[in-house]
Short mmCIF file of C-alpha atoms and ligand atoms in Angstrom, two decimals:
data_model
loop_
_atom_site.label_atom_id
_atom_site.label_comp_id
_atom_site.label_asym_id
_atom_site.label_seq_id
_atom_site.Cartn_x
_atom_site.Cartn_y
_atom_site.Cartn_z
CA MET M 1 -28.53 2.21 1.83
CA GLU M 2 -29.73 0.85 5.12
CA GLN M 3 -30.31 3.87 7.34
CA ASP M 4 -29.95 6.96 5.20
CA LYS M 5 -32.19 6.26 2.19
CA LYS M 6 -31.50 9.50 0.36
CA PRO M 7 -28.93 9.11 -2.43
CA LEU M 8 -26.18 11.70 -2.20
CA ARG M 9 -23.99 13.29 -4.90
CA ILE M 10 -20.47 12.24 -4.00
CA ALA M 11 -17.16 13.30 -5.56
CA VAL M 12 -14.41 10.72 -5.11
CA ILE M 13 -11.05 12.38 -5.79
CA GLY M 14 -8.46 9.99 -7.26
CA ALA M 15 -8.78 6.59 -8.93
CA GLY M 16 -6.05 4.43 -7.43
CA ILE M 17 -7.10 1.32 -5.49
CA VAL M 18 -8.48 3.40 -2.60
CA GLY M 19 -10.57 5.71 -4.79
CA ALA M 20 -11.75 2.85 -7.01
CA ALA M 21 -12.82 0.68 -4.06
CA THR M 22 -14.49 3.67 -2.38
CA ALA M 23 -16.46 4.61 -5.51
CA TRP M 24 -17.54 0.97 -5.89
CA GLU M 25 -18.86 0.74 -2.32
CA LEU M 26 -20.68 4.07 -2.67
CA ILE M 27 -22.29 2.98 -5.95
CA LYS M 28 -23.45 -0.24 -4.26
CA ASP M 29 -25.09 1.96 -1.62
CA GLY M 30 -27.04 3.72 -4.36
CA HIS M 31 -25.29 7.10 -4.35
CA ALA M 32 -24.55 9.27 -7.40
CA VAL M 33 -20.77 9.07 -7.71
CA THR M 34 -18.39 11.23 -9.76
CA GLN M 35 -14.85 9.93 -9.79
CA ILE M 36 -12.34 12.72 -10.45
CA GLU M 37 -9.05 11.56 -11.96
CA PRO M 38 -6.76 13.36 -14.43
CA SER M 39 -5.05 10.20 -15.76
CA GLU M 40 -5.99 6.61 -16.60
CA PRO M 41 -7.51 4.92 -13.54
CA GLY M 42 -4.85 2.53 -12.23
CA GLY M 43 -2.29 3.99 -14.66
CA PRO M 44 1.46 4.28 -13.99
CA GLN M 45 1.04 7.64 -12.24
CA ALA M 46 -0.59 5.76 -9.34
CA ALA M 47 1.16 3.76 -6.63
CA SER M 48 -1.63 1.26 -7.20
CA TYR M 49 -0.16 0.42 -10.62
CA GLY M 50 3.32 -0.67 -9.65
CA ASN M 51 3.18 -2.09 -6.14
CA GLY M 52 4.39 -5.53 -5.08
CA ALA M 53 0.83 -6.91 -5.57
CA TRP M 54 0.85 -8.49 -2.10
CA ILE M 55 -2.39 -8.69 -0.14
CA SER M 56 -0.89 -9.77 3.10
CA PRO M 57 -2.43 -9.99 6.57
CA ALA M 58 1.22 -10.18 7.75
CA SER M 59 1.96 -6.57 6.66
CA ILE M 60 1.11 -5.22 10.10
CA VAL M 61 4.74 -4.59 11.11
CA PRO M 62 5.50 -0.87 10.80
CA MET M 63 8.59 0.45 9.01
CA SER M 64 9.69 2.38 12.07
CA MET M 65 10.95 -0.13 14.63
CA PRO M 66 12.97 0.26 17.85
CA GLY M 67 16.62 1.09 17.16
CA LEU M 68 15.98 2.36 13.63
CA TRP M 69 17.44 5.78 14.54
CA ARG M 70 20.86 4.18 14.92
CA LYS M 71 20.76 3.18 11.26
CA VAL M 72 19.83 6.61 9.86
CA PRO M 73 23.45 7.82 9.34
CA GLY M 74 24.10 4.63 7.36
CA TYR M 75 21.03 5.23 5.22
CA LEU M 76 22.33 8.69 4.39
CA LEU M 77 25.68 7.29 3.30
CA ASP M 78 24.92 3.92 1.66
CA PRO M 79 23.31 4.29 -1.78
CA ASN M 80 22.83 0.51 -2.14
CA GLY M 81 20.74 -0.31 0.94
CA PRO M 82 17.00 -1.05 0.92
CA LEU M 83 16.31 2.39 2.45
CA VAL M 84 17.94 5.59 1.24
CA LEU M 85 17.51 9.15 2.32
CA ARG M 86 18.40 11.81 -0.22
CA TRP M 87 20.27 14.70 1.40
CA ALA M 88 18.34 17.33 -0.57
CA ALA M 89 15.05 16.18 0.97
CA LEU M 90 16.35 16.21 4.55
CA PRO M 91 15.30 19.76 5.60
CA SER M 92 11.72 19.49 4.33
CA LEU M 93 11.39 15.90 5.59
CA ALA M 94 12.73 16.61 9.09
CA PRO M 95 9.34 16.97 10.90
CA TRP M 96 8.03 13.80 9.23
CA LEU M 97 11.26 11.91 9.93
CA LEU M 98 11.30 12.90 13.57
CA ARG M 99 7.75 11.72 14.09
CA PHE M 100 8.50 8.56 12.07
CA LEU M 101 11.39 7.68 14.38
CA MET M 102 9.29 8.47 17.47
CA ALA M 103 6.50 6.16 16.22
CA GLY M 104 8.84 3.17 16.48
CA TRP M 105 10.80 4.27 19.55
CA THR M 106 9.61 1.48 21.86
CA ALA M 107 8.29 -2.05 21.46
CA ARG M 108 5.08 -0.87 23.14
CA LYS M 109 4.50 1.71 20.39
CA VAL M 110 4.96 -0.76 17.56
CA GLU M 111 2.74 -3.28 19.36
CA ARG M 112 -0.06 -0.71 19.25
CA THR M 113 0.55 0.13 15.58
CA ALA M 114 0.58 -3.55 14.63
CA HIS M 115 -2.67 -4.10 16.50
CA LEU M 116 -4.32 -1.18 14.69
CA LEU M 117 -3.06 -2.26 11.28
CA ALA M 118 -4.29 -5.80 11.93
CA SER M 119 -7.80 -4.38 12.29
CA ILE M 120 -7.73 -3.26 8.64
CA LEU M 121 -5.53 -5.99 7.14
CA ARG M 122 -6.87 -9.15 8.75
CA ASP M 123 -9.50 -9.91 6.12
CA GLY M 124 -7.85 -8.14 3.16
CA PRO M 125 -7.59 -11.28 0.99
CA GLN M 126 -11.28 -12.14 1.53
CA ARG M 127 -12.41 -8.57 0.82
CA HIS M 128 -10.42 -8.53 -2.42
CA ALA M 129 -11.82 -11.91 -3.46
CA ILE M 130 -15.35 -10.58 -2.97
CA LEU M 131 -14.63 -7.31 -4.78
CA ALA M 132 -13.00 -9.09 -7.74
CA GLU M 133 -15.98 -11.44 -7.92
CA GLU M 134 -18.44 -8.53 -7.79
CA ILE M 135 -16.80 -6.79 -10.74
CA GLY M 136 -16.72 -10.04 -12.70
CA ARG M 137 -12.91 -10.48 -12.62
CA PRO M 138 -12.15 -13.08 -9.93
CA ASP M 139 -9.01 -13.98 -11.91
CA TYR M 140 -7.23 -10.83 -10.73
CA ILE M 141 -6.96 -12.14 -7.15
CA ARG M 142 -5.08 -15.35 -6.41
CA GLN M 143 -5.29 -16.85 -2.95
CA THR M 144 -2.17 -18.98 -3.20
CA GLY M 145 -0.51 -17.85 0.01
CA LEU M 146 2.74 -15.91 0.44
CA LEU M 147 6.24 -17.07 1.29
CA TYR M 148 9.01 -15.43 3.32
CA ALA M 149 12.43 -16.94 2.56
CA TYR M 150 15.30 -16.86 5.04
CA ARG M 151 18.91 -17.95 4.82
CA ASP M 152 18.41 -20.04 7.95
CA ARG M 153 16.51 -20.21 11.20
CA ASN M 154 18.87 -17.68 12.80
CA ALA M 155 17.97 -15.08 10.19
CA PHE M 156 14.32 -15.74 10.99
CA ALA M 157 15.04 -15.39 14.72
CA GLU M 158 16.57 -11.95 14.07
CA GLU M 159 13.05 -10.81 13.12
CA ALA M 160 11.56 -12.21 16.33
CA LEU M 161 9.76 -8.98 17.24
CA ALA M 162 8.02 -8.79 13.83
CA TRP M 163 6.81 -12.39 14.04
CA ARG M 164 5.76 -11.99 17.67
CA LEU M 165 3.58 -9.03 16.62
CA ARG M 166 2.05 -11.16 13.88
CA ARG M 167 1.39 -14.09 16.21
CA GLU M 168 -0.16 -11.86 18.86
CA ASN M 169 -2.51 -10.48 16.23
CA GLY M 170 -3.80 -13.87 15.18
CA LEU M 171 -1.67 -14.62 12.10
CA ARG M 172 -1.03 -18.28 11.48
CA TRP M 173 1.83 -19.62 9.39
CA ARG M 174 3.73 -22.77 8.58
CA GLU M 175 7.48 -23.05 8.93
CA LEU M 176 9.23 -24.86 6.08
CA ASP M 177 12.55 -26.65 6.37
CA SER M 178 15.08 -26.65 3.59
CA GLU M 179 13.63 -29.73 1.88
CA GLU M 180 10.04 -28.49 1.93
CA LEU M 181 11.16 -25.07 0.69
CA ARG M 182 13.01 -26.68 -2.24
CA ARG M 183 10.03 -28.87 -3.05
CA ARG M 184 7.74 -25.84 -3.28
CA GLU M 185 10.24 -23.49 -4.89
CA PRO M 186 12.70 -25.48 -7.00
CA ASP M 187 14.26 -22.34 -8.59
CA LEU M 188 15.08 -20.71 -5.25
CA SER M 189 18.81 -20.56 -4.45
CA PRO M 190 19.91 -23.28 -1.99
CA ALA M 191 21.30 -20.42 0.11
CA TYR M 192 17.73 -20.08 1.47
CA ARG M 193 17.16 -22.91 3.91
CA PHE M 194 14.17 -21.78 5.93
CA GLY M 195 10.74 -20.51 4.91
CA VAL M 196 7.56 -19.15 6.43
CA PHE M 197 4.40 -19.84 4.49
CA VAL M 198 1.42 -17.55 5.18
CA GLU M 199 -1.48 -19.50 3.75
CA ASP M 200 -4.03 -16.71 4.25
CA GLY M 201 -2.12 -14.32 1.97
CA ALA M 202 -3.16 -13.45 -1.57
CA HIS M 203 -1.78 -11.47 -4.49
CA CYS M 204 -3.07 -9.57 -7.47
CA THR M 205 -2.04 -10.67 -10.95
CA ASP M 206 -2.22 -7.13 -12.42
CA PRO M 207 -2.89 -4.33 -9.91
CA GLY M 208 -3.24 -1.51 -12.49
CA ALA M 209 -5.68 -3.44 -14.68
CA TYR M 210 -7.61 -4.51 -11.58
CA VAL M 211 -8.10 -0.87 -10.50
CA ALA M 212 -9.18 0.06 -14.05
CA ALA M 213 -11.69 -2.82 -14.02
CA ILE M 214 -13.18 -1.66 -10.70
CA VAL M 215 -13.66 1.85 -12.11
CA ARG M 216 -15.20 0.45 -15.32
CA ALA M 217 -17.60 -1.67 -13.25
CA ALA M 218 -18.61 1.39 -11.19
CA CYS M 219 -19.20 3.39 -14.39
CA ALA M 220 -21.32 0.54 -15.78
CA ARG M 221 -23.51 0.98 -12.69
CA GLY M 222 -23.84 4.73 -13.11
CA ALA M 223 -20.67 6.35 -11.77
CA VAL M 224 -19.20 9.14 -13.90
CA LEU M 225 -15.47 9.44 -14.55
CA HIS M 226 -14.50 13.12 -14.77
CA ARG M 227 -11.00 13.63 -16.24
CA ALA M 228 -9.68 16.54 -14.18
CA LEU M 229 -7.39 17.58 -11.36
CA ALA M 230 -9.31 18.52 -8.22
CA ASN M 231 -7.94 21.63 -6.55
CA GLY M 232 -10.38 22.89 -3.92
CA PHE M 233 -13.74 22.86 -2.18
CA VAL M 234 -16.67 25.27 -2.16
CA LEU M 235 -18.24 25.44 1.29
CA LYS M 236 -21.20 27.48 2.45
CA SER M 237 -21.90 27.76 6.18
CA GLY M 238 -19.59 24.80 6.72
CA ARG M 239 -21.46 22.53 4.29
CA LEU M 240 -19.96 21.30 1.02
CA ARG M 241 -21.39 22.65 -2.23
CA ALA M 242 -18.81 21.60 -4.81
CA VAL M 243 -15.33 20.37 -5.62
CA THR M 244 -13.40 22.65 -7.96
CA THR M 245 -11.15 21.22 -10.66
CA ASP M 246 -9.02 22.46 -13.55
CA HIS M 247 -11.91 21.38 -15.79
CA GLY M 248 -14.91 22.88 -14.07
CA ARG M 249 -16.79 22.56 -10.85
CA ILE M 250 -18.49 19.36 -9.62
CA ASP M 251 -21.54 20.12 -7.49
CA CYS M 252 -21.79 17.56 -4.71
CA ASP M 253 -22.99 16.84 -1.17
CA ARG M 254 -19.93 14.87 -0.03
CA ALA M 255 -16.33 14.52 -1.19
CA VAL M 256 -13.71 11.86 -0.46
CA ILE M 257 -10.00 12.64 -0.80
CA CYS M 258 -8.22 9.52 -2.16
CA ALA M 259 -5.42 11.15 -4.17
CA GLY M 260 -2.49 9.16 -2.77
CA ILE M 261 0.60 11.30 -2.19
CA TYR M 262 -1.21 14.35 -3.61
CA SER M 263 -3.83 14.20 -0.85
CA ARG M 264 -1.86 16.50 1.44
CA ALA M 265 -2.56 19.58 -0.71
CA LEU M 266 -6.25 18.66 -0.91
CA ALA M 267 -6.47 18.08 2.85
CA ARG M 268 -4.90 21.49 3.31
CA ALA M 269 -7.45 23.01 0.92
CA ALA M 270 -10.12 21.47 3.16
CA GLY M 271 -8.46 23.12 6.18
CA ASP M 272 -6.77 20.03 7.63
CA ARG M 273 -3.12 19.52 8.48
CA VAL M 274 -1.37 16.21 7.89
CA LEU M 275 2.20 14.93 7.71
CA LEU M 276 2.48 12.90 4.52
CA ALA M 277 5.70 11.96 2.71
CA SER M 278 6.54 9.88 -0.31
CA GLU M 279 8.38 6.69 0.45
CA ARG M 280 9.36 6.25 -3.16
CA GLY M 281 9.55 2.68 -4.38
CA TYR M 282 10.55 0.92 -7.57
CA HIS M 283 9.81 -2.13 -9.60
CA GLY M 284 11.37 -4.04 -12.44
CA VAL M 285 9.31 -6.56 -14.41
CA ILE M 286 11.06 -9.37 -16.25
CA ALA M 287 8.70 -10.36 -19.06
CA SER M 288 9.73 -13.98 -19.73
CA PRO M 289 11.83 -15.19 -16.84
CA ARG M 290 13.71 -18.46 -17.35
CA ALA M 291 13.35 -19.18 -13.65
CA GLY M 292 11.57 -17.67 -10.69
CA PRO M 293 9.11 -18.16 -7.87
CA ARG M 294 5.92 -20.24 -8.07
CA LEU M 295 4.47 -18.27 -5.16
CA PRO M 296 5.05 -14.62 -4.31
CA ILE M 297 8.27 -14.64 -2.28
CA MET M 298 9.90 -12.10 0.00
CA PRO M 299 13.60 -12.95 0.39
CA SER M 300 14.23 -11.43 3.80
CA ASP M 301 17.79 -10.30 3.01
CA GLY M 302 16.56 -8.28 0.02
CA ARG M 303 13.52 -6.64 1.65
CA MET M 304 11.67 -6.90 -1.64
CA ALA M 305 8.69 -8.73 -3.11
CA ASN M 306 9.14 -11.16 -6.01
CA THR M 307 5.70 -11.71 -7.47
CA PRO M 308 4.57 -13.71 -10.50
CA THR M 309 2.18 -11.40 -12.40
CA ALA M 310 0.43 -11.44 -15.77
CA ALA M 311 3.23 -9.32 -17.26
CA GLY M 312 6.06 -11.45 -15.84
CA LEU M 313 8.13 -11.57 -12.68
CA ARG M 314 7.67 -8.32 -10.76
CA LEU M 315 10.54 -7.35 -8.45
CA SER M 316 9.44 -4.52 -6.22
CA GLY M 317 10.76 -2.73 -3.21
CA GLN M 318 13.24 -0.07 -2.06
CA VAL M 319 12.36 2.88 0.12
CA GLU M 320 13.76 6.19 -1.06
CA LEU M 321 12.95 9.29 0.95
CA ALA M 322 13.20 12.06 -1.61
CA HIS M 323 11.14 14.92 -3.06
CA VAL M 324 8.04 13.78 -4.92
CA ASP M 325 9.20 15.35 -8.17
CA ALA M 326 12.90 14.40 -7.93
CA GLU M 327 14.18 12.34 -10.88
CA PRO M 328 13.93 8.56 -10.41
CA ASP M 329 17.18 6.83 -9.57
CA TRP M 330 17.01 3.80 -11.86
CA ALA M 331 20.04 2.27 -10.17
CA ARG M 332 17.52 1.20 -7.54
CA VAL M 333 15.89 -1.16 -10.05
CA ASP M 334 19.33 -2.63 -10.79
CA ILE M 335 19.69 -3.39 -7.07
CA LEU M 336 16.38 -5.31 -7.22
CA VAL M 337 17.46 -7.20 -10.34
CA GLN M 338 20.91 -8.05 -8.96
CA HIS M 339 19.29 -9.48 -5.87
CA ALA M 340 16.84 -11.54 -7.92
CA LEU M 341 19.71 -13.00 -9.96
CA LYS M 342 21.17 -14.32 -6.72
CA THR M 343 17.80 -15.47 -5.38
CA TYR M 344 16.97 -17.48 -8.55
CA PRO M 345 20.32 -18.50 -10.12
CA GLY M 346 18.52 -19.85 -13.22
CA LEU M 347 17.18 -16.37 -14.03
CA GLY M 348 20.42 -14.98 -15.46
CA PRO M 349 22.47 -13.81 -17.17
CA ARG M 350 21.54 -10.16 -16.64
CA GLU M 351 22.34 -9.17 -20.25
CA GLY M 352 19.54 -11.31 -21.66
CA LEU M 353 16.78 -9.84 -19.48
CA ALA M 354 14.27 -7.28 -20.81
CA ILE M 355 13.20 -5.20 -17.83
CA GLU M 356 10.30 -2.76 -17.57
CA ARG M 357 11.10 -0.16 -14.88
CA TRP M 358 8.78 1.92 -12.74
CA MET M 359 8.95 4.33 -9.80
CA GLY M 360 6.01 5.38 -7.62
CA HIS M 361 5.03 7.08 -4.39
CA ARG M 362 3.91 5.28 -1.26
CA PRO M 363 1.71 7.89 0.44
CA SER M 364 3.07 7.53 3.97
CA THR M 365 2.17 9.01 7.31
CA PRO M 366 4.95 8.97 9.92
CA ASP M 367 3.00 6.68 12.27
CA GLY M 368 2.31 4.10 9.56
CA ARG M 369 -1.48 4.43 9.88
CA PRO M 370 -3.68 5.67 7.05
CA VAL M 371 -5.99 8.65 7.50
CA ILE M 372 -9.57 7.40 7.30
CA GLY M 373 -12.57 9.43 8.41
CA PRO M 374 -14.16 12.86 8.27
CA SER M 375 -12.29 16.13 7.89
CA ALA M 376 -11.87 18.11 11.12
CA THR M 377 -13.37 21.15 9.41
CA SER M 378 -16.39 19.90 7.45
CA PRO M 379 -18.68 16.91 8.06
CA ASP M 380 -19.05 16.53 4.28
CA ILE M 381 -15.39 15.97 3.38
CA PHE M 382 -13.78 12.59 4.09
CA HIS M 383 -10.17 11.46 4.06
CA ALA M 384 -9.04 8.11 2.66
CA PHE M 385 -5.30 8.33 2.07
CA GLY M 386 -1.89 7.74 3.65
CA HIS M 387 -1.88 3.94 3.21
CA GLY M 388 1.92 3.79 2.80
CA HIS M 389 3.07 0.20 2.28
CA ILE M 390 -0.35 -1.43 2.66
CA GLY M 391 -2.73 0.44 0.35
CA LEU M 392 -3.45 -2.42 -2.01
CA ALA M 393 -4.25 -4.81 0.84
CA SER M 394 -6.40 -2.29 2.75
CA GLY M 395 -8.09 -0.52 -0.17
CA PRO M 396 -11.38 -2.47 -0.03
CA ILE M 397 -11.91 -2.07 3.72
CA THR M 398 -11.15 1.65 3.41
CA GLY M 399 -13.85 1.95 0.75
CA ARG M 400 -16.27 0.04 2.97
CA ILE M 401 -15.53 2.27 5.98
CA ILE M 402 -16.08 5.48 3.99
CA ALA M 403 -19.34 4.14 2.53
CA ASP M 404 -20.48 3.15 6.03
CA LEU M 405 -19.74 6.63 7.38
CA ILE M 406 -21.48 8.39 4.48
CA SER M 407 -24.49 6.07 4.52
CA GLY M 408 -24.92 6.42 8.28
CA ARG M 409 -23.81 2.95 9.40
CA ALA M 410 -21.29 2.08 12.10
CA ALA M 411 -17.78 1.50 10.71
CA PRO M 412 -16.38 -2.04 11.12
CA VAL M 413 -13.35 -0.77 13.09
CA ASP M 414 -12.68 1.94 15.67
CA LEU M 415 -11.62 4.94 13.62
CA THR M 416 -10.21 7.13 16.40
CA PRO M 417 -6.57 6.05 15.77
CA PHE M 418 -6.98 6.77 12.04
CA ALA M 419 -8.45 10.27 12.49
CA ILE M 420 -6.84 13.35 10.91
CA SER M 421 -7.01 15.09 14.31
CA ARG M 422 -3.89 13.20 15.45
CA PHE M 423 -1.85 15.69 13.41
CA GLY M 424 -3.16 18.60 15.48
C1 FAD S 501 7.23 -0.25 -4.81
C2 FAD S 501 5.93 -0.36 -4.05
C3 FAD S 501 5.50 -1.60 -3.58
C4 FAD S 501 4.30 -1.72 -2.88
N1 FAD S 501 3.85 -2.96 -2.53
C5 FAD S 501 2.64 -3.10 -1.92
C6 FAD S 501 2.11 -4.40 -1.69
O1 FAD S 501 2.69 -5.42 -2.08
N2 FAD S 501 0.91 -4.48 -1.05
C7 FAD S 501 0.22 -3.37 -0.64
O2 FAD S 501 -0.85 -3.51 -0.02
N3 FAD S 501 0.68 -2.12 -0.91
C8 FAD S 501 1.86 -1.97 -1.55
N4 FAD S 501 2.35 -0.72 -1.85
C9 FAD S 501 1.57 0.46 -1.42
C10 FAD S 501 0.36 0.71 -2.30
O3 FAD S 501 0.70 0.62 -3.66
C11 FAD S 501 -0.21 2.10 -2.00
O4 FAD S 501 -0.42 2.26 -0.61
C12 FAD S 501 -1.55 2.29 -2.70
O5 FAD S 501 -1.43 2.00 -4.06
C13 FAD S 501 -2.08 3.71 -2.51
O6 FAD S 501 -3.28 3.80 -3.23
P1 FAD S 501 -4.03 5.17 -3.40
O7 FAD S 501 -5.27 4.89 -4.16
O8 FAD S 501 -4.13 5.84 -2.07
O9 FAD S 501 -3.03 6.11 -4.26
P2 FAD S 501 -2.59 6.00 -5.77
O10 FAD S 501 -2.60 4.60 -6.25
O11 FAD S 501 -1.31 6.76 -5.89
O12 FAD S 501 -3.74 6.77 -6.56
C14 FAD S 501 -3.97 8.13 -6.41
C15 FAD S 501 -4.67 8.64 -7.65
O13 FAD S 501 -5.09 9.99 -7.41
C16 FAD S 501 -4.89 10.74 -8.59
N5 FAD S 501 -4.77 12.15 -8.21
C17 FAD S 501 -3.71 12.79 -7.70
N6 FAD S 501 -3.98 14.08 -7.47
C18 FAD S 501 -5.26 14.26 -7.87
C19 FAD S 501 -6.13 15.39 -7.89
N7 FAD S 501 -5.71 16.58 -7.44
N8 FAD S 501 -7.37 15.23 -8.39
C20 FAD S 501 -7.79 14.02 -8.83
N9 FAD S 501 -7.01 12.92 -8.82
C21 FAD S 501 -5.77 13.04 -8.35
C22 FAD S 501 -3.62 10.15 -9.19
O14 FAD S 501 -3.56 10.45 -10.59
C23 FAD S 501 -3.78 8.68 -8.89
O15 FAD S 501 -4.38 7.99 -9.96
C24 FAD S 501 3.54 -0.56 -2.58
C25 FAD S 501 3.95 0.68 -3.07
C26 FAD S 501 5.12 0.80 -3.80
C27 FAD S 501 5.52 2.14 -4.35
#
């Protein structure tokens, strides 16, 4: 601790990548940390387990882009697209959806969002490399770069706004012609004739195990893992006394809410209002693929990530706006697999492939920006949730920001645009 020398008792609620990275930074600052988590840290209940494993400084382009509203009727009717909206969820999602569409209404709005996201994604790969090194598992982070594959240059040009936003925010990339693409990725279908290689990108070889290793490392340095579900806060004269759980009360001076999609109820218990919805996503992992990518690849026509991981080829993607507890629609994994069979013709046939399937919740705010900073109601409760599509990449900087705020240092980025107060 640089300025505030007094160690504090801090409850970190949730042990996904955000909670794990936050607990680690707080332990490094010398605080007494209790991590509250009902399940295995980094287990399949967490979005941090099953994501695409991309740590990409290019992920600054928000989901809501100009003209998206025109496509909404199609999303309601087409069950096979990359984005589906379940009718049953429509009434409860309406306020979120409206604000989501408004967030991408004009190019000016998405320019601002991209600029803000760049401030927390720019050095994601470096922060992960340092974190993995600190916990003694540098092998979990691979800085091999990331590849976007297009059918041709015209398909790339159709995403001109996205790449302009990336260029304006300092991203550098290399364009690959058909020959160079084939040389790097011999298994890729010849239908892809243009590539964009983002050298600064990284990926994680096993996101769930990585999160578990961070939590283990924090515990080895004195953090305590408390297996429980947090459900409220005890405040006296506006100051925090304890976090309540289904397995007892944790006395503490500060609390950080990092419970992914379940953070909304906790924020409400703290007296804050937030719009948070699950953009449900899926993955299929093919254990021993006969063919596949050397680098993590995003085939632009599939809007999915194909990532080589320790467990095999992970195909992840799909956005399904539905209730958090609605049954998974496993047909969505079949869509991912069908696309991969076309992307890597040597992968098939489908019948011979053993596929591990998973569904999880991207904790998404309508404006695409996470909520990072103090509660509007108590100076002792902090928010660190709502990372949507970019939580793996921005987990370490979120942990650093929260530790800076709690330890009395200036945060590395302007936090005003990430404040909970924007929800009124
Ligand atoms: C298909 C898919 C692909 C993705 N791809 C990428 C990608 O390539 N790159 C990227 O950067 N991001 C990606 N993401 C997003 C990323 O996975 C999430 O933003 C990130 O994992 C969120 O982390 P988190 O720690 O906030 O939440 P989670 O990982 O969901 O963790 C929350 C934890 O809180 C616990 N919890 C819940 N309620 C309570 C409670 N009341 N008390 C205590 N604990 C509680 C849960 O058990 C859980 O362990 C993807 C997501 C999906 C679904």
